Amino acid sequence: GNGNGNGISGGNKGAAEDPKDVIAKSLVLVDVEIPEVALADGVHSKSFTGNGVLVHLDEAIGLILVDRNTAAIGPSDIRLSFCAYPAELRGTVRFLHPLYNFSLISFDPRKLSADALQAVRPCKIVAEPALSRGSKVILVGLSGALRPTARDA
């Protein structure tokens, strides 16, 4: 961690960074449209929007972690909008966890410009300090206008 107890590891070891600035490089707005034919799978709506976080990026694949309420089923049209750079890409559901309420969405990073690849960064997930009941947590997410927002939780 960076020593400020927020569980986010930033690159600047000197001064504590604003959690919004640290995580904004990894935040993605995920828009999901469900085709009519897939609505028979028990999905209660045709479109969903939620926040995702970039957890892996290399030259071949990018992976975004999102909740299963946003990406509930595989056959979906997914549009990804990055907070750190005005880029919009198509995504594909790659994994739906059956118990833990998360999905993994992949995208092709070769469709991002060189500038976009410099701006976006996978989130570094750290296990220390461990969270426990009563731990201070800062919830960071994106507004519909792709602006990072934060609040204590």
PDB file of N, CA, C and O in Angstrom, residues 69-135:
ATOM      1  N   ASN A  69     -24.717  -7.643 -12.101  1.00  0.00           N
ATOM      2  CA  ASN A  69     -25.934  -6.904 -12.406  1.00  0.00           C
ATOM      3  C   ASN A  69     -25.742  -6.108 -13.699  1.00  0.00           C
ATOM      4  O   ASN A  69     -26.691  -5.888 -14.440  1.00  0.00           O
ATOM      5  N   THR A  70     -24.518  -5.665 -13.964  1.00  0.00           N
ATOM      6  CA  THR A  70     -24.226  -4.920 -15.189  1.00  0.00           C
ATOM      7  C   THR A  70     -24.054  -5.873 -16.369  1.00  0.00           C
ATOM      8  O   THR A  70     -24.624  -5.654 -17.431  1.00  0.00           O
ATOM      9  N   ALA A  71     -23.246  -6.901 -16.204  1.00  0.00           N
ATOM     10  CA  ALA A  71     -23.032  -7.901 -17.261  1.00  0.00           C
ATOM     11  C   ALA A  71     -23.570  -9.232 -16.740  1.00  0.00           C
ATOM     12  O   ALA A  71     -22.848 -10.015 -16.130  1.00  0.00           O
ATOM     13  N   ALA A  72     -24.859  -9.463 -16.960  1.00  0.00           N
ATOM     14  CA  ALA A  72     -25.548 -10.613 -16.361  1.00  0.00           C
ATOM     15  C   ALA A  72     -25.457 -11.887 -17.188  1.00  0.00           C
ATOM     16  O   ALA A  72     -25.474 -12.983 -16.640  1.00  0.00           O
ATOM     17  N   ILE A  73     -25.391 -11.742 -18.515  1.00  0.00           N
ATOM     18  CA  ILE A  73     -25.359 -12.916 -19.392  1.00  0.00           C
ATOM     19  C   ILE A  73     -24.310 -12.695 -20.481  1.00  0.00           C
ATOM     20  O   ILE A  73     -23.902 -11.566 -20.749  1.00  0.00           O
ATOM     21  N   GLY A  74     -23.905 -13.782 -21.122  1.00  0.00           N
ATOM     22  CA  GLY A  74     -22.871 -13.699 -22.150  1.00  0.00           C
ATOM     23  C   GLY A  74     -23.280 -13.003 -23.430  1.00  0.00           C
ATOM     24  O   GLY A  74     -22.572 -12.100 -23.891  1.00  0.00           O
ATOM     25  N   PRO A  75     -24.408 -13.384 -24.031  1.00  0.00           N
ATOM     26  CA  PRO A  75     -24.753 -12.752 -25.313  1.00  0.00           C
ATOM     27  C   PRO A  75     -25.242 -11.316 -25.119  1.00  0.00           C
ATOM     28  O   PRO A  75     -26.404 -11.080 -24.815  1.00  0.00           O
ATOM     29  N   SER A  76     -24.324 -10.375 -25.235  1.00  0.00           N
ATOM     30  CA  SER A  76     -24.627  -8.960 -25.000  1.00  0.00           C
ATOM     31  C   SER A  76     -23.782  -8.101 -25.928  1.00  0.00           C
ATOM     32  O   SER A  76     -22.698  -8.492 -26.340  1.00  0.00           O
ATOM     33  N   ASP A  77     -24.274  -6.919 -26.226  1.00  0.00           N
ATOM     34  CA  ASP A  77     -23.478  -5.907 -26.922  1.00  0.00           C
ATOM     35  C   ASP A  77     -22.926  -4.980 -25.845  1.00  0.00           C
ATOM     36  O   ASP A  77     -23.694  -4.350 -25.112  1.00  0.00           O
ATOM     37  N   ILE A  78     -21.598  -4.914 -25.749  1.00  0.00           N
ATOM     38  CA  ILE A  78     -20.959  -4.164 -24.665  1.00  0.00           C
ATOM     39  C   ILE A  78     -20.112  -3.040 -25.236  1.00  0.00           C
ATOM     40  O   ILE A  78     -19.296  -3.253 -26.134  1.00  0.00           O
ATOM     41  N   ARG A  79     -20.318  -1.850 -24.668  1.00  0.00           N
ATOM     42  CA  ARG A  79     -19.528  -0.670 -25.032  1.00  0.00           C
ATOM     43  C   ARG A  79     -18.763  -0.222 -23.791  1.00  0.00           C
ATOM     44  O   ARG A  79     -19.344  -0.038 -22.718  1.00  0.00           O
ATOM     45  N   LEU A  80     -17.455  -0.045 -23.930  1.00  0.00           N
ATOM     46  CA  LEU A  80     -16.577   0.354 -22.838  1.00  0.00           C
ATOM     47  C   LEU A  80     -16.100   1.779 -23.068  1.00  0.00           C
ATOM     48  O   LEU A  80     -15.596   2.094 -24.151  1.00  0.00           O
ATOM     49  N   SER A  81     -16.241   2.640 -22.058  1.00  0.00           N
ATOM     50  CA  SER A  81     -15.763   4.018 -22.128  1.00  0.00           C
ATOM     51  C   SER A  81     -14.774   4.234 -20.990  1.00  0.00           C
ATOM     52  O   SER A  81     -15.108   4.030 -19.825  1.00  0.00           O
ATOM     53  N   PHE A  82     -13.563   4.648 -21.326  1.00  0.00           N
ATOM     54  CA  PHE A  82     -12.492   4.780 -20.344  1.00  0.00           C
ATOM     55  C   PHE A  82     -12.494   6.164 -19.710  1.00  0.00           C
ATOM     56  O   PHE A  82     -12.650   7.173 -20.396  1.00  0.00           O
ATOM     57  N   CYS A  83     -12.295   6.210 -18.406  1.00  0.00           N
ATOM     58  CA  CYS A  83     -12.247   7.472 -17.681  1.00  0.00           C
ATOM     59  C   CYS A  83     -10.981   8.254 -18.017  1.00  0.00           C
ATOM     60  O   CYS A  83     -11.019   9.466 -18.180  1.00  0.00           O
ATOM     61  N   ALA A  84      -9.850   7.573 -18.129  1.00  0.00           N
ATOM     62  CA  ALA A  84      -8.558   8.240 -18.272  1.00  0.00           C
ATOM     63  C   ALA A  84      -8.302   8.800 -19.664  1.00  0.00           C
ATOM     64  O   ALA A  84      -7.425   9.638 -19.847  1.00  0.00           O
ATOM     65  N   TYR A  85      -9.071   8.342 -20.650  1.00  0.00           N
ATOM     66  CA  TYR A  85      -8.841   8.776 -22.025  1.00  0.00           C
ATOM     67  C   TYR A  85     -10.149   8.625 -22.795  1.00  0.00           C
ATOM     68  O   TYR A  85     -10.830   7.618 -22.640  1.00  0.00           O
ATOM     69  N   PRO A  86     -10.506   9.588 -23.633  1.00  0.00           N
ATOM     70  CA  PRO A  86     -11.785   9.484 -24.360  1.00  0.00           C
ATOM     71  C   PRO A  86     -11.736   8.425 -25.465  1.00  0.00           C
ATOM     72  O   PRO A  86     -11.597   8.733 -26.638  1.00  0.00           O
ATOM     73  N   ALA A  87     -11.800   7.179 -25.049  1.00  0.00           N
ATOM     74  CA  ALA A  87     -11.796   6.068 -26.000  1.00  0.00           C
ATOM     75  C   ALA A  87     -13.002   5.191 -25.712  1.00  0.00           C
ATOM     76  O   ALA A  87     -13.392   5.012 -24.558  1.00  0.00           O
ATOM     77  N   GLU A  88     -13.586   4.656 -26.758  1.00  0.00           N
ATOM     78  CA  GLU A  88     -14.739   3.778 -26.631  1.00  0.00           C
ATOM     79  C   GLU A  88     -14.466   2.523 -27.453  1.00  0.00           C
ATOM     80  O   GLU A  88     -14.101   2.607 -28.616  1.00  0.00           O
ATOM     81  N   LEU A  89     -14.622   1.360 -26.815  1.00  0.00           N
ATOM     82  CA  LEU A  89     -14.358   0.082 -27.471  1.00  0.00           C
ATOM     83  C   LEU A  89     -15.500  -0.884 -27.225  1.00  0.00           C
ATOM     84  O   LEU A  89     -16.289  -0.722 -26.289  1.00  0.00           O
ATOM     85  N   ARG A  90     -15.536  -1.912 -28.030  1.00  0.00           N
ATOM     86  CA  ARG A  90     -16.468  -3.018 -27.820  1.00  0.00           C
ATOM     87  C   ARG A  90     -15.813  -4.032 -26.890  1.00  0.00           C
ATOM     88  O   ARG A  90     -14.606  -4.230 -26.913  1.00  0.00           O
ATOM     89  N   GLY A  91     -16.636  -4.653 -26.052  1.00  0.00           N
ATOM     90  CA  GLY A  91     -16.150  -5.676 -25.141  1.00  0.00           C
ATOM     91  C   GLY A  91     -16.917  -6.965 -25.320  1.00  0.00           C
ATOM     92  O   GLY A  91     -17.975  -6.989 -25.962  1.00  0.00           O
ATOM     93  N   THR A  92     -16.381  -8.038 -24.744  1.00  0.00           N
ATOM     94  CA  THR A  92     -16.985  -9.365 -24.814  1.00  0.00           C
ATOM     95  C   THR A  92     -16.983  -9.981 -23.422  1.00  0.00           C
ATOM     96  O   THR A  92     -15.945  -9.968 -22.747  1.00  0.00           O
ATOM     97  N   VAL A  93     -18.128 -10.512 -22.993  1.00  0.00           N
ATOM     98  CA  VAL A  93     -18.168 -11.217 -21.710  1.00  0.00           C
ATOM     99  C   VAL A  93     -17.343 -12.492 -21.854  1.00  0.00           C
ATOM    100  O   VAL A  93     -17.578 -13.303 -22.739  1.00  0.00           O
ATOM    101  N   ARG A  94     -16.365 -12.663 -20.960  1.00  0.00           N
ATOM    102  CA  ARG A  94     -15.494 -13.846 -20.986  1.00  0.00           C
ATOM    103  C   ARG A  94     -15.762 -14.805 -19.844  1.00  0.00           C
ATOM    104  O   ARG A  94     -15.484 -15.995 -19.949  1.00  0.00           O
ATOM    105  N   PHE A  95     -16.275 -14.261 -18.722  1.00  0.00           N
ATOM    106  CA  PHE A  95     -16.485 -15.112 -17.551  1.00  0.00           C
ATOM    107  C   PHE A  95     -17.596 -14.522 -16.690  1.00  0.00           C
ATOM    108  O   PHE A  95     -17.622 -13.314 -16.458  1.00  0.00           O
ATOM    109  N   LEU A  96     -18.506 -15.373 -16.252  1.00  0.00           N
ATOM    110  CA  LEU A  96     -19.573 -15.008 -15.324  1.00  0.00           C
ATOM    111  C   LEU A  96     -19.431 -15.905 -14.104  1.00  0.00           C
ATOM    112  O   LEU A  96     -19.647 -17.112 -14.199  1.00  0.00           O
ATOM    113  N   HIS A  97     -19.030 -15.356 -12.968  1.00  0.00           N
ATOM    114  CA  HIS A  97     -18.856 -16.203 -11.790  1.00  0.00           C
ATOM    115  C   HIS A  97     -20.235 -16.612 -11.257  1.00  0.00           C
ATOM    116  O   HIS A  97     -21.104 -15.759 -11.065  1.00  0.00           O
ATOM    117  N   PRO A  98     -20.440 -17.895 -11.014  1.00  0.00           N
ATOM    118  CA  PRO A  98     -21.771 -18.360 -10.613  1.00  0.00           C
ATOM    119  C   PRO A  98     -22.168 -17.987  -9.186  1.00  0.00           C
ATOM    120  O   PRO A  98     -23.343 -17.980  -8.858  1.00  0.00           O
ATOM    121  N   LEU A  99     -21.212 -17.626  -8.320  1.00  0.00           N
ATOM    122  CA  LEU A  99     -21.538 -17.347  -6.921  1.00  0.00           C
ATOM    123  C   LEU A  99     -21.176 -15.938  -6.454  1.00  0.00           C
ATOM    124  O   LEU A  99     -21.865 -15.369  -5.619  1.00  0.00           O
ATOM    125  N   TYR A 100     -20.099 -15.373  -6.954  1.00  0.00           N
ATOM    126  CA  TYR A 100     -19.530 -14.173  -6.340  1.00  0.00           C
ATOM    127  C   TYR A 100     -19.842 -12.858  -7.032  1.00  0.00           C
ATOM    128  O   TYR A 100     -19.160 -11.874  -6.828  1.00  0.00           O
ATOM    129  N   ASN A 101     -20.868 -12.787  -7.853  1.00  0.00           N
ATOM    130  CA  ASN A 101     -21.388 -11.540  -8.402  1.00  0.00           C
ATOM    131  C   ASN A 101     -20.357 -10.722  -9.173  1.00  0.00           C
ATOM    132  O   ASN A 101     -20.295  -9.507  -9.042  1.00  0.00           O
ATOM    133  N   PHE A 102     -19.521 -11.374  -9.971  1.00  0.00           N
ATOM    134  CA  PHE A 102     -18.656 -10.599 -10.852  1.00  0.00           C
ATOM    135  C   PHE A 102     -18.558 -11.253 -12.215  1.00  0.00           C
ATOM    136  O   PHE A 102     -18.780 -12.444 -12.374  1.00  0.00           O
ATOM    137  N   SER A 103     -18.250 -10.405 -13.188  1.00  0.00           N
ATOM    138  CA  SER A 103     -18.029 -10.841 -14.565  1.00  0.00           C
ATOM    139  C   SER A 103     -16.698 -10.272 -15.024  1.00  0.00           C
ATOM    140  O   SER A 103     -16.270  -9.225 -14.540  1.00  0.00           O
ATOM    141  N   LEU A 104     -16.070 -10.950 -15.965  1.00  0.00           N
ATOM    142  CA  LEU A 104     -14.880 -10.426 -16.620  1.00  0.00           C
ATOM    143  C   LEU A 104     -15.218 -10.151 -18.072  1.00  0.00           C
ATOM    144  O   LEU A 104     -15.784 -11.009 -18.761  1.00  0.00           O
ATOM    145  N   ILE A 105     -14.886  -8.957 -18.509  1.00  0.00           N
ATOM    146  CA  ILE A 105     -15.118  -8.536 -19.885  1.00  0.00           C
ATOM    147  C   ILE A 105     -13.764  -8.291 -20.532  1.00  0.00           C
ATOM    148  O   ILE A 105     -12.898  -7.639 -19.936  1.00  0.00           O
ATOM    149  N   SER A 106     -13.585  -8.815 -21.733  1.00  0.00           N
ATOM    150  CA  SER A 106     -12.322  -8.601 -22.436  1.00  0.00           C
ATOM    151  C   SER A 106     -12.498  -7.569 -23.542  1.00  0.00           C
ATOM    152  O   SER A 106     -13.612  -7.317 -24.015  1.00  0.00           O
ATOM    153  N   PHE A 107     -11.374  -6.959 -23.931  1.00  0.00           N
ATOM    154  CA  PHE A 107     -11.347  -6.067 -25.082  1.00  0.00           C
ATOM    155  C   PHE A 107      -9.985  -6.194 -25.751  1.00  0.00           C
ATOM    156  O   PHE A 107      -9.036  -6.715 -25.170  1.00  0.00           O
ATOM    157  N   ASP A 108      -9.921  -5.736 -26.988  1.00  0.00           N
ATOM    158  CA  ASP A 108      -8.690  -5.793 -27.773  1.00  0.00           C
ATOM    159  C   ASP A 108      -7.929  -4.481 -27.599  1.00  0.00           C
ATOM    160  O   ASP A 108      -8.342  -3.452 -28.132  1.00  0.00           O
ATOM    161  N   PRO A 109      -6.800  -4.486 -26.865  1.00  0.00           N
ATOM    162  CA  PRO A 109      -6.062  -3.246 -26.628  1.00  0.00           C
ATOM    163  C   PRO A 109      -5.414  -2.680 -27.895  1.00  0.00           C
ATOM    164  O   PRO A 109      -5.055  -1.499 -27.921  1.00  0.00           O
ATOM    165  N   ARG A 110      -5.317  -3.478 -28.943  1.00  0.00           N
ATOM    166  CA  ARG A 110      -4.751  -2.974 -30.210  1.00  0.00           C
ATOM    167  C   ARG A 110      -5.675  -1.949 -30.850  1.00  0.00           C
ATOM    168  O   ARG A 110      -5.264  -1.196 -31.718  1.00  0.00           O
ATOM    169  N   LYS A 111      -6.930  -1.888 -30.378  1.00  0.00           N
ATOM    170  CA  LYS A 111      -7.879  -0.890 -30.895  1.00  0.00           C
ATOM    171  C   LYS A 111      -7.742   0.457 -30.186  1.00  0.00           C
ATOM    172  O   LYS A 111      -8.383   1.420 -30.556  1.00  0.00           O
ATOM    173  N   LEU A 112      -6.912   0.516 -29.140  1.00  0.00           N
ATOM    174  CA  LEU A 112      -6.647   1.774 -28.436  1.00  0.00           C
ATOM    175  C   LEU A 112      -5.472   2.489 -29.085  1.00  0.00           C
ATOM    176  O   LEU A 112      -4.514   1.850 -29.510  1.00  0.00           O
ATOM    177  N   SER A 113      -5.518   3.809 -29.107  1.00  0.00           N
ATOM    178  CA  SER A 113      -4.396   4.589 -29.639  1.00  0.00           C
ATOM    179  C   SER A 113      -3.216   4.508 -28.670  1.00  0.00           C
ATOM    180  O   SER A 113      -3.358   4.115 -27.510  1.00  0.00           O
ATOM    181  N   ALA A 114      -2.046   4.904 -29.149  1.00  0.00           N
ATOM    182  CA  ALA A 114      -0.850   4.924 -28.300  1.00  0.00           C
ATOM    183  C   ALA A 114      -1.060   5.849 -27.103  1.00  0.00           C
ATOM    184  O   ALA A 114      -0.644   5.532 -25.984  1.00  0.00           O
ATOM    185  N   ASP A 115      -1.710   6.998 -27.331  1.00  0.00           N
ATOM    186  CA  ASP A 115      -1.988   7.926 -26.228  1.00  0.00           C
ATOM    187  C   ASP A 115      -2.916   7.295 -25.196  1.00  0.00           C
ATOM    188  O   ASP A 115      -2.717   7.455 -23.989  1.00  0.00           O
ATOM    189  N   ALA A 116      -3.926   6.585 -25.649  1.00  0.00           N
ATOM    190  CA  ALA A 116      -4.850   5.921 -24.727  1.00  0.00           C
ATOM    191  C   ALA A 116      -4.124   4.851 -23.918  1.00  0.00           C
ATOM    192  O   ALA A 116      -4.334   4.722 -22.709  1.00  0.00           O
ATOM    193  N   LEU A 117      -3.251   4.091 -24.573  1.00  0.00           N
ATOM    194  CA  LEU A 117      -2.497   3.055 -23.865  1.00  0.00           C
ATOM    195  C   LEU A 117      -1.575   3.641 -22.809  1.00  0.00           C
ATOM    196  O   LEU A 117      -1.291   2.997 -21.796  1.00  0.00           O
ATOM    197  N   GLN A 118      -1.112   4.860 -23.017  1.00  0.00           N
ATOM    198  CA  GLN A 118      -0.289   5.535 -22.010  1.00  0.00           C
ATOM    199  C   GLN A 118      -1.136   6.024 -20.837  1.00  0.00           C
ATOM    200  O   GLN A 118      -0.657   6.110 -19.714  1.00  0.00           O
ATOM    201  N   ALA A 119      -2.396   6.363 -21.100  1.00  0.00           N
ATOM    202  CA  ALA A 119      -3.251   6.965 -20.073  1.00  0.00           C
ATOM    203  C   ALA A 119      -3.927   5.943 -19.168  1.00  0.00           C
ATOM    204  O   ALA A 119      -4.077   6.183 -17.972  1.00  0.00           O
ATOM    205  N   VAL A 120      -4.359   4.813 -19.718  1.00  0.00           N
ATOM    206  CA  VAL A 120      -5.080   3.822 -18.911  1.00  0.00           C
ATOM    207  C   VAL A 120      -4.083   2.874 -18.253  1.00  0.00           C
ATOM    208  O   VAL A 120      -3.036   2.576 -18.811  1.00  0.00           O
ATOM    209  N   ARG A 121      -4.433   2.428 -17.056  1.00  0.00           N
ATOM    210  CA  ARG A 121      -3.568   1.531 -16.293  1.00  0.00           C
ATOM    211  C   ARG A 121      -4.422   0.510 -15.551  1.00  0.00           C
ATOM    212  O   ARG A 121      -5.455   0.861 -14.984  1.00  0.00           O
ATOM    213  N   PRO A 122      -3.962  -0.754 -15.516  1.00  0.00           N
ATOM    214  CA  PRO A 122      -4.685  -1.723 -14.684  1.00  0.00           C
ATOM    215  C   PRO A 122      -4.571  -1.345 -13.208  1.00  0.00           C
ATOM    216  O   PRO A 122      -3.552  -0.810 -12.769  1.00  0.00           O
ATOM    217  N   CYS A 123      -5.608  -1.612 -12.474  1.00  0.00           N
ATOM    218  CA  CYS A 123      -5.628  -1.362 -11.037  1.00  0.00           C
ATOM    219  C   CYS A 123      -4.708  -2.360 -10.349  1.00  0.00           C
ATOM    220  O   CYS A 123      -4.717  -3.545 -10.676  1.00  0.00           O
ATOM    221  N   LYS A 124      -3.918  -1.877  -9.425  1.00  0.00           N
ATOM    222  CA  LYS A 124      -3.081  -2.771  -8.635  1.00  0.00           C
ATOM    223  C   LYS A 124      -3.847  -3.109  -7.369  1.00  0.00           C
ATOM    224  O   LYS A 124      -4.122  -2.239  -6.545  1.00  0.00           O
ATOM    225  N   ILE A 125      -4.233  -4.358  -7.246  1.00  0.00           N
ATOM    226  CA  ILE A 125      -5.002  -4.800  -6.090  1.00  0.00           C
ATOM    227  C   ILE A 125      -4.021  -5.259  -5.024  1.00  0.00           C
ATOM    228  O   ILE A 125      -3.166  -6.101  -5.281  1.00  0.00           O
ATOM    229  N   VAL A 126      -4.136  -4.681  -3.843  1.00  0.00           N
ATOM    230  CA  VAL A 126      -3.212  -5.006  -2.764  1.00  0.00           C
ATOM    231  C   VAL A 126      -3.971  -5.636  -1.600  1.00  0.00           C
ATOM    232  O   VAL A 126      -5.122  -5.296  -1.335  1.00  0.00           O
ATOM    233  N   ALA A 127      -3.324  -6.573  -0.926  1.00  0.00           N
ATOM    234  CA  ALA A 127      -3.949  -7.279   0.188  1.00  0.00           C
ATOM    235  C   ALA A 127      -3.623  -6.646   1.539  1.00  0.00           C
ATOM    236  O   ALA A 127      -4.204  -7.010   2.547  1.00  0.00           O
ATOM    237  N   GLU A 128      -2.684  -5.744   1.572  1.00  0.00           N
ATOM    238  CA  GLU A 128      -2.286  -5.094   2.823  1.00  0.00           C
ATOM    239  C   GLU A 128      -2.545  -3.610   2.729  1.00  0.00           C
ATOM    240  O   GLU A 128      -2.229  -3.013   1.691  1.00  0.00           O
ATOM    241  N   PRO A 129      -3.071  -2.974   3.677  1.00  0.00           N
ATOM    242  CA  PRO A 129      -3.536  -3.571   4.934  1.00  0.00           C
ATOM    243  C   PRO A 129      -4.852  -4.317   4.715  1.00  0.00           C
ATOM    244  O   PRO A 129      -5.660  -3.931   3.885  1.00  0.00           O
ATOM    245  N   ALA A 130      -5.022  -5.398   5.461  1.00  0.00           N
ATOM    246  CA  ALA A 130      -6.240  -6.208   5.338  1.00  0.00           C
ATOM    247  C   ALA A 130      -7.449  -5.414   5.826  1.00  0.00           C
ATOM    248  O   ALA A 130      -7.343  -4.648   6.785  1.00  0.00           O
ATOM    249  N   LEU A 131      -8.572  -5.570   5.142  1.00  0.00           N
ATOM    250  CA  LEU A 131      -9.812  -4.916   5.576  1.00  0.00           C
ATOM    251  C   LEU A 131     -10.456  -5.726   6.688  1.00  0.00           C
ATOM    252  O   LEU A 131     -10.421  -6.956   6.683  1.00  0.00           O
ATOM    253  N   SER A 132     -11.043  -5.023   7.616  1.00  0.00           N
ATOM    254  CA  SER A 132     -11.808  -5.681   8.675  1.00  0.00           C
ATOM    255  C   SER A 132     -12.994  -4.787   9.008  1.00  0.00           C
ATOM    256  O   SER A 132     -13.076  -3.641   8.548  1.00  0.00           O
ATOM    257  N   ARG A 133     -13.898  -5.298   9.821  1.00  0.00           N
ATOM    258  CA  ARG A 133     -15.071  -4.522  10.212  1.00  0.00           C
ATOM    259  C   ARG A 133     -14.608  -3.197  10.819  1.00  0.00           C
ATOM    260  O   ARG A 133     -13.730  -3.164  11.668  1.00  0.00           O
ATOM    261  N   GLY A 134     -15.171  -2.099  10.329  1.00  0.00           N
ATOM    262  CA  GLY A 134     -14.811  -0.782  10.828  1.00  0.00           C
ATOM    263  C   GLY A 134     -13.675  -0.109  10.079  1.00  0.00           C
ATOM    264  O   GLY A 134     -13.357   1.042  10.357  1.00  0.00           O
ATOM    265  N   SER A 135     -13.053  -0.813   9.119  1.00  0.00           N
ATOM    266  CA  SER A 135     -11.981  -0.200   8.335  1.00  0.00           C
ATOM    267  C   SER A 135     -12.511   0.970   7.532  1.00  0.00           C
ATOM    268  O   SER A 135     -13.637   0.930   7.033  1.00  0.00           O
TER     269      SER A 135
END
